[in-house]
Structure formats: C-alpha cells, structure tokens
PDB file of C-alpha atoms and ligand atoms in Angstrom:
ATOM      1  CA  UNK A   1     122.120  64.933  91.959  1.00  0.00           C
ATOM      2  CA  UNK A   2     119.915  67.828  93.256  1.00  0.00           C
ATOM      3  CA  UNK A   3     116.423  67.815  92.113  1.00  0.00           C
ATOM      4  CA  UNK A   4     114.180  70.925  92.084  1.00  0.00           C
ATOM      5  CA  UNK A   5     110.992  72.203  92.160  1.00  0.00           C
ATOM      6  CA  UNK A   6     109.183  75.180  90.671  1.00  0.00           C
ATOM      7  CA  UNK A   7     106.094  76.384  91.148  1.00  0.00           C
ATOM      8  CA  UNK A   8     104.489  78.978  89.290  1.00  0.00           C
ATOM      9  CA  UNK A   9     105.511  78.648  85.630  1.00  0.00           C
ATOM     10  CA  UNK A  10     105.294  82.456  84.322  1.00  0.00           C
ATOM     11  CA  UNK A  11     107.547  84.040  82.673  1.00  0.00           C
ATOM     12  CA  UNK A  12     109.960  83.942  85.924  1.00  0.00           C
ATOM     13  CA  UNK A  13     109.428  80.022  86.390  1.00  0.00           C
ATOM     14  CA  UNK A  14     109.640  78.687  83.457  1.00  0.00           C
ATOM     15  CA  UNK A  15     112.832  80.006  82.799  1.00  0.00           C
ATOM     16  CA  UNK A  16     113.868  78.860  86.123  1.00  0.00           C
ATOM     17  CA  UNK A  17     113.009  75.236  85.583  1.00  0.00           C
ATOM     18  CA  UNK A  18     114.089  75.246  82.098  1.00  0.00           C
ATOM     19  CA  UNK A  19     117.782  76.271  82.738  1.00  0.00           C
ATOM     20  CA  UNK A  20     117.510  73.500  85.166  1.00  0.00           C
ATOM     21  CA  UNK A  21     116.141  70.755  82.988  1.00  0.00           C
ATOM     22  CA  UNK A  22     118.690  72.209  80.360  1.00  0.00           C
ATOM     23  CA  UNK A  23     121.940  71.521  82.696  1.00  0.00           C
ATOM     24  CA  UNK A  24     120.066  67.852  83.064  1.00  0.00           C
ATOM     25  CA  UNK A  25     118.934  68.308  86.858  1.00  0.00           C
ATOM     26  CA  UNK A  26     115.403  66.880  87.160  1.00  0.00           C
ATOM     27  CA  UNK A  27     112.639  69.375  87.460  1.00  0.00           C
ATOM     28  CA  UNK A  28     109.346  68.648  88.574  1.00  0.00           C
ATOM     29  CA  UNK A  29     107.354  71.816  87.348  1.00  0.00           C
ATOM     30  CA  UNK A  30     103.878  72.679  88.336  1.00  0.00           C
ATOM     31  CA  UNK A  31     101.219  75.171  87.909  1.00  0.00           C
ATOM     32  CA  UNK A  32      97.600  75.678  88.524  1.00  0.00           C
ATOM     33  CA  UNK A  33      97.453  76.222  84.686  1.00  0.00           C
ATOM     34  CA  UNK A  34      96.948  73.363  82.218  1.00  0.00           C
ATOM     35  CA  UNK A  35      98.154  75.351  79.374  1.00  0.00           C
ATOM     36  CA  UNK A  36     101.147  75.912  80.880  1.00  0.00           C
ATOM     37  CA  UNK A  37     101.882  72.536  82.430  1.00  0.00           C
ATOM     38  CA  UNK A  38     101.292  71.419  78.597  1.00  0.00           C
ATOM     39  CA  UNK A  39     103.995  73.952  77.269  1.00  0.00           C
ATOM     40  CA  UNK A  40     106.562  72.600  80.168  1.00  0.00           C
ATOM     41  CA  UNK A  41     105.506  68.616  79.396  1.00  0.00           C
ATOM     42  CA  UNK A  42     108.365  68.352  77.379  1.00  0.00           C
ATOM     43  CA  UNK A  43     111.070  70.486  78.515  1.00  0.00           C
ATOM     44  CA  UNK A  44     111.037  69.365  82.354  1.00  0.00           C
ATOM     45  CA  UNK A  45     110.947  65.352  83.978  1.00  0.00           C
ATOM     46  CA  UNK A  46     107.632  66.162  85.353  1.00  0.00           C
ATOM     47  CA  UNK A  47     105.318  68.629  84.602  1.00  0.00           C
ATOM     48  CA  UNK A  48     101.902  68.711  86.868  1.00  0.00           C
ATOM     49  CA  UNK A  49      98.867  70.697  87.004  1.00  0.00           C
ATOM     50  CA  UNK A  50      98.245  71.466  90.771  1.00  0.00           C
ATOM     51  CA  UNK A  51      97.241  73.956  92.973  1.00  0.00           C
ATOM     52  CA  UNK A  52      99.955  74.842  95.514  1.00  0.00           C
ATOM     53  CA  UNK A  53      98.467  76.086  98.503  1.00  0.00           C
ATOM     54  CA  UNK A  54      96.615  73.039  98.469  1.00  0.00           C
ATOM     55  CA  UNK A  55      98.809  71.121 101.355  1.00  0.00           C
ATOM     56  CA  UNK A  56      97.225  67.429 100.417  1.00  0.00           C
ATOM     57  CA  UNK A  57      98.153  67.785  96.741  1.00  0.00           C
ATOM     58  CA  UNK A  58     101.496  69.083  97.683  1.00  0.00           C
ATOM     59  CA  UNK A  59     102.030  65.886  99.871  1.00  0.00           C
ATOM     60  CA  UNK A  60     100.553  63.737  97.651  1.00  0.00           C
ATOM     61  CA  UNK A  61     103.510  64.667  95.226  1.00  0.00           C
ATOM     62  CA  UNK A  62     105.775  64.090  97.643  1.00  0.00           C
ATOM     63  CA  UNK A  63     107.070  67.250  97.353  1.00  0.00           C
ATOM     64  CA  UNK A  64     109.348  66.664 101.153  1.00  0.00           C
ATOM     65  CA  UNK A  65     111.896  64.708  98.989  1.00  0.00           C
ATOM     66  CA  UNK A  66     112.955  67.603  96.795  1.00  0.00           C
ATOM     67  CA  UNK A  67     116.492  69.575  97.870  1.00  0.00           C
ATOM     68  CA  UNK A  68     115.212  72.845  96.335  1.00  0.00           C
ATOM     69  CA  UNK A  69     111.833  74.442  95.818  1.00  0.00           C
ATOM     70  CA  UNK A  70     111.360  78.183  93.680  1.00  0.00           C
ATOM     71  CA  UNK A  71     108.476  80.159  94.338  1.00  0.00           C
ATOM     72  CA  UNK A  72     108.111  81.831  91.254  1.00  0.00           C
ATOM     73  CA  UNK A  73     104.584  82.687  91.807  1.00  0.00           C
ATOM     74  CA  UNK A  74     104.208  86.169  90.509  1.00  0.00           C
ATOM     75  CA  UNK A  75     101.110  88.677  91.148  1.00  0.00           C
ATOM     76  CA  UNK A  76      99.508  86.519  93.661  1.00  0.00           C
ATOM     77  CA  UNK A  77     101.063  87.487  96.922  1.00  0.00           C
ATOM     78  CA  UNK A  78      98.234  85.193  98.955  1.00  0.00           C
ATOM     79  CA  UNK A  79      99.459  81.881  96.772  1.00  0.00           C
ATOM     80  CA  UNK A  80     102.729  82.688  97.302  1.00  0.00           C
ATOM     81  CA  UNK A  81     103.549  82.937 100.752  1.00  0.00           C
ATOM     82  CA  UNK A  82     101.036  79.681 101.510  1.00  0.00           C
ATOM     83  CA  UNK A  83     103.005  78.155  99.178  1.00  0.00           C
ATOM     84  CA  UNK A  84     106.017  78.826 100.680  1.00  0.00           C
ATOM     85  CA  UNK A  85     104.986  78.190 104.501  1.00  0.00           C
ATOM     86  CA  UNK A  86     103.494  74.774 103.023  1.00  0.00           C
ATOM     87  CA  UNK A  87     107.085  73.558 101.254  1.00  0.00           C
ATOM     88  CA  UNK A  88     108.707  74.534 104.846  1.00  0.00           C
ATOM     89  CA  UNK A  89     106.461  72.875 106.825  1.00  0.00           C
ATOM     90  CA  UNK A  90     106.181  69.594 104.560  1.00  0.00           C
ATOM     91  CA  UNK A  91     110.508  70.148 105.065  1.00  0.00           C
ATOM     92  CA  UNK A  92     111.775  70.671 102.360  1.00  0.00           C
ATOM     93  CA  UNK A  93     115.252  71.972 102.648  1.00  0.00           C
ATOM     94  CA  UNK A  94     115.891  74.886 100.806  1.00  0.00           C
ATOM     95  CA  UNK A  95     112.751  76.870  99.472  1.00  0.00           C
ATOM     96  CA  UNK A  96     113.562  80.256  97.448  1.00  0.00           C
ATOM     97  CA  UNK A  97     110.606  82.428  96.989  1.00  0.00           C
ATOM     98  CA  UNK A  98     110.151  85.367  94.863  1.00  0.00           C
ATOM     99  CA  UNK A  99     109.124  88.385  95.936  1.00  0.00           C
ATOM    100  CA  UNK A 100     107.595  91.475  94.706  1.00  0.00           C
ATOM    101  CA  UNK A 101     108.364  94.473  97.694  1.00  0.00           C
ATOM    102  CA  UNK A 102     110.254  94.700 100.716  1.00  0.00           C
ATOM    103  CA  UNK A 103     107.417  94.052 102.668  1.00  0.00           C
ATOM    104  CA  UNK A 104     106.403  90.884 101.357  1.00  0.00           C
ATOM    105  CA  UNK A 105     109.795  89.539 101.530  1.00  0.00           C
ATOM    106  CA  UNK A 106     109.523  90.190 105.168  1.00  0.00           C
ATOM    107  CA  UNK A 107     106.892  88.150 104.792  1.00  0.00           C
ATOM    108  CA  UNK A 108     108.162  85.416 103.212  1.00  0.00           C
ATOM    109  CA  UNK A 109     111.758  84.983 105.419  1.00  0.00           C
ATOM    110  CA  UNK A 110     109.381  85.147 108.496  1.00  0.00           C
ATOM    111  CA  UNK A 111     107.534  81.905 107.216  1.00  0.00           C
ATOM    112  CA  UNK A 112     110.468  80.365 106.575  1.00  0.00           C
ATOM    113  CA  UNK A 113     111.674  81.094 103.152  1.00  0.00           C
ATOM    114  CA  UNK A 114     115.267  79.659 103.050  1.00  0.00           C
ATOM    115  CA  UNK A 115     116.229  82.978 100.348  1.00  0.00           C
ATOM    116  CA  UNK A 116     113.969  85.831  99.032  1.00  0.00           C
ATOM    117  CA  UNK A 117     114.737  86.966  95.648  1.00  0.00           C
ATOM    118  CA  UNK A 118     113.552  90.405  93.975  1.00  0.00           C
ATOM    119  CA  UNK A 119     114.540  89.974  90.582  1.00  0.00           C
ATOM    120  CA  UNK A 120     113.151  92.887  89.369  1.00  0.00           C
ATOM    121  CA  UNK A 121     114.888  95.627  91.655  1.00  0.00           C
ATOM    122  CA  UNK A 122     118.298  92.803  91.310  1.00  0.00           C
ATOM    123  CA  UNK A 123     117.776  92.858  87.758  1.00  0.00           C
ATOM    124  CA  UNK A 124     117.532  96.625  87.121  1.00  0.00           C
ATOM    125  CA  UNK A 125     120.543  97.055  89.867  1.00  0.00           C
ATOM    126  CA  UNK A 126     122.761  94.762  87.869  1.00  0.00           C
ATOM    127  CA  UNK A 127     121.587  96.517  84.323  1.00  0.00           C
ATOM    128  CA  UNK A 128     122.254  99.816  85.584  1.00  0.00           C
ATOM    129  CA  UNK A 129     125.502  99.214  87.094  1.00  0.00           C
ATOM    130  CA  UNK A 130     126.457  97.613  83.865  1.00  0.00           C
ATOM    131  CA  UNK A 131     125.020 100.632  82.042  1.00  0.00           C
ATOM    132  CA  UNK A 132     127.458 103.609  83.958  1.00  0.00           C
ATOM    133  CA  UNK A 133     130.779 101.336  84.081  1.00  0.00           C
ATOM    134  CA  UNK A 134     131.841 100.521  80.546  1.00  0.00           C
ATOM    135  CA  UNK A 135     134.377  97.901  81.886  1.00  0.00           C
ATOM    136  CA  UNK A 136     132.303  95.737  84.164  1.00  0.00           C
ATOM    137  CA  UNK A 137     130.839  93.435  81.872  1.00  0.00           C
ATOM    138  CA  UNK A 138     129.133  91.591  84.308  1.00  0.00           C
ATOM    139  CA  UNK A 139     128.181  91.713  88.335  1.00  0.00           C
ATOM    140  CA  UNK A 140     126.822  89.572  91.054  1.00  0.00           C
ATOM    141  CA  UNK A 141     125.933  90.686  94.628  1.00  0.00           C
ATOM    142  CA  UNK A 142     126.669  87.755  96.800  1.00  0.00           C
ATOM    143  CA  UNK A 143     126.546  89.219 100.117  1.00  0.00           C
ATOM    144  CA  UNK A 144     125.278  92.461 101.258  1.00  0.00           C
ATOM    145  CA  UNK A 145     128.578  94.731 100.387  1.00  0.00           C
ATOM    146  CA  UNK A 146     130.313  92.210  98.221  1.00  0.00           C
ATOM    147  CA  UNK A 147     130.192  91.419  95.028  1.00  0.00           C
ATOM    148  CA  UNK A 148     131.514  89.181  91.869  1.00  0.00           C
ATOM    149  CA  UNK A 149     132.377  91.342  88.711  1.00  0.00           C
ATOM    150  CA  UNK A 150     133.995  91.002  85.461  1.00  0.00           C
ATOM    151  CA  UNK A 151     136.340  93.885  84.487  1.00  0.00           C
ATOM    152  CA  UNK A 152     137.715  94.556  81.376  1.00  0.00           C
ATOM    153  CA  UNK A 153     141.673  94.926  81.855  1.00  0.00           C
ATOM    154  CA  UNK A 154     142.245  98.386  82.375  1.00  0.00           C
ATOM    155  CA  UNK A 155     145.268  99.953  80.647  1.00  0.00           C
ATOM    156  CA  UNK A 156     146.994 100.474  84.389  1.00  0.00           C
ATOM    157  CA  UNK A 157     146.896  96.574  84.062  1.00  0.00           C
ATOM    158  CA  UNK A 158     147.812  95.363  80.938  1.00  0.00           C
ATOM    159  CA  UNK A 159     151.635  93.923  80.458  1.00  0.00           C
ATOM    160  CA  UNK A 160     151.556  93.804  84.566  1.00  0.00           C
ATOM    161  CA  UNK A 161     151.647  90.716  86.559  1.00  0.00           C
ATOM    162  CA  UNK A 162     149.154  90.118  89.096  1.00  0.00           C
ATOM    163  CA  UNK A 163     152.394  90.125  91.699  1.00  0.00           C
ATOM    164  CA  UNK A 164     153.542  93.825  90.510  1.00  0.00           C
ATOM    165  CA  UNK A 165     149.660  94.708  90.110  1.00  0.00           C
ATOM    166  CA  UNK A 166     149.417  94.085  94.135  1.00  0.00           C
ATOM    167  CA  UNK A 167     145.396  93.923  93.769  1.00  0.00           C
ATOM    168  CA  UNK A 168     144.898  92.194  97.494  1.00  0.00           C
ATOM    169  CA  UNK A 169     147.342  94.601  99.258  1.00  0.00           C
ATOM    170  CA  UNK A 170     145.862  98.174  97.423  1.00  0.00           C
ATOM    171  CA  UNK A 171     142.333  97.047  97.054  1.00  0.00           C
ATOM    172  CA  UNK A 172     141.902  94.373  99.197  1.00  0.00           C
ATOM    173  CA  UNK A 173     140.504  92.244  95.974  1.00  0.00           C
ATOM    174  CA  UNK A 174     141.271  88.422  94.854  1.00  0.00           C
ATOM    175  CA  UNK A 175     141.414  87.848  91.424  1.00  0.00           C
ATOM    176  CA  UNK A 176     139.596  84.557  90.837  1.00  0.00           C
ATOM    177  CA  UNK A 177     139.831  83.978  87.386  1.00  0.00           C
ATOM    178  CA  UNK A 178     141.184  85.375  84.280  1.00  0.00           C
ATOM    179  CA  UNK A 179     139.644  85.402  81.096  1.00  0.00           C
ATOM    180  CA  UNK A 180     141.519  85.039  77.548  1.00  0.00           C
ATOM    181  CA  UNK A 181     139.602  85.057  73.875  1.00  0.00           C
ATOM    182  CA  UNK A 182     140.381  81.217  73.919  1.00  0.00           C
ATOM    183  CA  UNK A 183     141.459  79.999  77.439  1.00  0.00           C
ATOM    184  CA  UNK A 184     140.132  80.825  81.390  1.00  0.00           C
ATOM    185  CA  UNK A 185     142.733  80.284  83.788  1.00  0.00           C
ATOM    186  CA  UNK A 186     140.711  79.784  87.087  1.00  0.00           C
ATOM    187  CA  UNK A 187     143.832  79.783  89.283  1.00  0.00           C
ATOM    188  CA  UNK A 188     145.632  83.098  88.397  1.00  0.00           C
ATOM    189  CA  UNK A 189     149.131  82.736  89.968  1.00  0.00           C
ATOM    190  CA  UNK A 190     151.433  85.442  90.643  1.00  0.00           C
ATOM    191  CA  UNK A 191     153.132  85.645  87.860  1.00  0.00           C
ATOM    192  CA  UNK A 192     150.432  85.878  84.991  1.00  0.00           C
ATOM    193  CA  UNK A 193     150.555  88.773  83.162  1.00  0.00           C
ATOM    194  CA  UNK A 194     147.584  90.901  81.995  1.00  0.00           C
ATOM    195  CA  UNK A 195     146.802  91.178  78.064  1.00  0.00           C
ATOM    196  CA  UNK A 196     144.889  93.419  76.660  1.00  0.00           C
ATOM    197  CA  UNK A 197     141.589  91.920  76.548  1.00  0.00           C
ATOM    198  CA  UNK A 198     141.399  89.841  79.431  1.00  0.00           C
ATOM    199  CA  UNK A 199     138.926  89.906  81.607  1.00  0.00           C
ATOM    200  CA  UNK A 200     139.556  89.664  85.566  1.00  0.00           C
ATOM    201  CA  UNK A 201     137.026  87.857  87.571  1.00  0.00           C
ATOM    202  CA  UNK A 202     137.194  89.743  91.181  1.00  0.00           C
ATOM    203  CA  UNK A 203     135.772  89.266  94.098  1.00  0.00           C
ATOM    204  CA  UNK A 204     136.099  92.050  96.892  1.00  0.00           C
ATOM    205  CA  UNK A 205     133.994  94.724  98.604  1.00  0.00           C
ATOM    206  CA  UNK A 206     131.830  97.110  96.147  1.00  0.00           C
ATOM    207  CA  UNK A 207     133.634  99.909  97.372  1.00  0.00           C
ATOM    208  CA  UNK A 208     137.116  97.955  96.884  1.00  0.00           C
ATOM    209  CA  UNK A 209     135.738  97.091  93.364  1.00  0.00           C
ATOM    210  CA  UNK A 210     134.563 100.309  92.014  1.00  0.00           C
ATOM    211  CA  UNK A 211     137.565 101.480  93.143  1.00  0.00           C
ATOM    212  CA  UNK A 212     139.929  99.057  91.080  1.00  0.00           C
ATOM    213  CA  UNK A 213     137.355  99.168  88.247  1.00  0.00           C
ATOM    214  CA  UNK A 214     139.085 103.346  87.934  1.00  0.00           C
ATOM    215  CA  UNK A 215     142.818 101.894  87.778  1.00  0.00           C
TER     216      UNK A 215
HETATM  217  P1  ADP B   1     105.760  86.046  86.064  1.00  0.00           P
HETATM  218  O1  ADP B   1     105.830  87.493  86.400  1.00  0.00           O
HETATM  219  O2  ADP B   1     107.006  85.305  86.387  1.00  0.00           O
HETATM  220  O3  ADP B   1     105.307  85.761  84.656  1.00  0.00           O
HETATM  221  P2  ADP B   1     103.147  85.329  86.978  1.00  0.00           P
HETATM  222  O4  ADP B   1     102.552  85.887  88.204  1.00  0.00           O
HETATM  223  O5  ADP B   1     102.605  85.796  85.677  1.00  0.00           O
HETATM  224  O6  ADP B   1     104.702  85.471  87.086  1.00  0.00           O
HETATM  225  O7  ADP B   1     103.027  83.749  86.957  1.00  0.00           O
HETATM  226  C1  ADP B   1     102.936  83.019  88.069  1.00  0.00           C
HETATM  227  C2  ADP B   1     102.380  81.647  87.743  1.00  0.00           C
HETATM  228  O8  ADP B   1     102.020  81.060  88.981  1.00  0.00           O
HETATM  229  C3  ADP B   1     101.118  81.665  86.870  1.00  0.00           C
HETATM  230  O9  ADP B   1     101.325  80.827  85.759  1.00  0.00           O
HETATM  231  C4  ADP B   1     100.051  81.117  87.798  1.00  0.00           C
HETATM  232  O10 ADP B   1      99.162  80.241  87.130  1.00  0.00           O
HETATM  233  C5  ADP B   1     100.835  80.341  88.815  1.00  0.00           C
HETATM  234  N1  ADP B   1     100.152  80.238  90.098  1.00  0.00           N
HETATM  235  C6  ADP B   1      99.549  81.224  90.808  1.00  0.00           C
HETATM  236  N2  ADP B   1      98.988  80.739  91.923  1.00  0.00           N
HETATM  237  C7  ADP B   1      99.253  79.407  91.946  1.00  0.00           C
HETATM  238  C8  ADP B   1      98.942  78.334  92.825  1.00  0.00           C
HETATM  239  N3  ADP B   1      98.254  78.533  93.946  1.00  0.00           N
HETATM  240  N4  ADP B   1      99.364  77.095  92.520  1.00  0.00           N
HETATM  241  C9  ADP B   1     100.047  76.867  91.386  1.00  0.00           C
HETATM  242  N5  ADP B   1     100.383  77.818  90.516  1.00  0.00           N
HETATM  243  C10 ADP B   1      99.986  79.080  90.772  1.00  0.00           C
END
C-alpha cells in the first residue's frame, strides 16, 4: 500500500492528508507548527513537528521511503520550493507541490517537482465551468485539452442506446460509465439505453465535450 507524506498542514494539507488517512493509506503529516501537528495527532499514523527545509530532519525521518510527498506549503514560496528540491534529492518518487503563480510553478518543475498543482486557479476553473453548464455536474482536466465530465442525459439522449447515440463516431467521446439513482454500470455496452436521469461519465477532448454537452 502507498504511503504519503504531507507537509505543510494548512488548510490545503490537512485536508490532503486527512482524505488519505480516511481511505486508510498511512500518512505521516508534518508541520513546523505544534498546534497543528497536535490537531493532526489523531487523524493521521504519524504526525511530527519539523521543519522541512531542514535536510537532516527530513532524513532523519526517513522521508526516502515514502511513494508520495505533497507540498502543501502555502504563503511561503522560500519553504516550499527547498522543500521540494530536498524530497527529490533525498529520492523520493513522486513529490507534488503546490503552487501559488505560474512563475513559481516554473520553479518548482525545474527542481524537480514530479506535478505542480494550482488549486486555486483549478478550483475556480472547475467552479465556473460548473456554474455556465447546468448539465455538467462535475469536471476534471486530466491532460492539457482533455477532460473527465459528468453530464446530465440530455433529452437528444434519453430512450437512445449508446449504439444509435454514435457518441465516438460524432464526437469522438467514450462513455466510461453510466450513472443510475441506484446502480453505476462502469462498462456501458452498446446496447444500454439512456434514462432520464442518468448521468454519462465521458471522457474526450473539451471541445468534443462541450460540444456533446449541447445535444
Ligand atoms: P493553506 O493556504 O493551505 O492554509 P498555509 O500557507 O496557511 O496554507 O499553510 C501552510 C503550512 O505550512 C503552515 O501550517 C505552515 O506552518 C507550514 N510550513 C511553512 N513552512 C514550513 C516548513 N519550512 N516546514 C514545515 N512546515 C512549514
């Protein structure tokens, strides 16, 4: 089982390494703040008061053995990119570091940083583009031009199968999933019709998307 570590437990981090502890992955947790440590004690495995840019503490922890390390270090750019360039260079595998601007996330890949998140500008992205299409419930960018989104079944789709629906020949879309009050049906054949209410999990290019979220 993958085991994780977070540093910087703000608002960011600690809900990062308590969704983890949650789905039972072991989370070591640590932050230069005692209060904070205190408040994770009981939510994570480990929870340790340490200062990461400090390269013998981070070794003394062992830190190399972990699959995953988050950055969540907010406001302090400085802490945050040491800290990342130390979990690299210590090798750990995968290190994902938040970042607050374009620029800094420059920063942060050319140190090493395995992924760069901006959750802020994702977040707002994601709220707005739930905010102007009523039937995308939800939406994930997982490469640049491509996305995962959740559409409501349009009335162009409901009673049709997916076969007479043609989605991957006039959109050039896969439907992954389909969602039922009651059921998911994660391998969609053919020749499952669409109910009102579904929802269709789709995977395809934005433009392919936004276009099939219209039908
Ligand atoms: P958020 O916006 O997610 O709340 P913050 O910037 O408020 O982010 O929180 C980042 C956390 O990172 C703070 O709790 C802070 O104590 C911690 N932090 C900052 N620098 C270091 C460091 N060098 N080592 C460990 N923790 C740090």
């Amino acid at each position: 089982m993958k085991q994780f570590v977070v540093i910087g437990l703000g608002r960011f981090g600690s809900s990062v390494a308590r969704t983890l502890a949650e789905r039972g992955f072991d989370v070591l947790a640590i932050d230069q703040d005692e209060s904070l440590v205190q408040e994770m004690a009981n939510v994570v495995t480990h929870a340790v008061q340490a200062d990461a840019t400090d390269e013998n503490a981070m070794n003394a922890l062992g830190l190399r053995n972990f699959d995953v390390a988050v950055v969540a270090i907010g406001a302090d750019v400085h802490s945050n990119i040491l800290a990342t360039m130390i979990l690299k260079e210590m090798g750990v595998r995968y290190v994902v570091a938040k970042a607050l601007d374009p620029l800094h996330g420059k920063v942060l890949a050319k140190v090493g940083a395995d992924r760069v998140i901006f959750p802020e500008r994702d977040m707002g992205k994601r709220l707005a583009l739930n905010l102007i299409s009523s039937n995308v419930l939800d939406f994930i960018e997982f490469a640049p031009n491509y996305s995962i989104v959740e559409i409501k079944a349009t009335k162009g789709m409901v009673g049709k199968t997916l076969a007479e629906l043609q989605l991957r020949t006039r959109f050039g879309v896969n439907v992954i999933a389909v969602k039922a009050k009651d059921r998911i049906n994660i391998s969609p054949s053919a020749s499952d019709e669409i109910r009102e209410g579904d929802i269709l999990v789709v995977i395809g290019e934005n433009q392919s998307v936004e276009r099939l979220r219209r039908l």
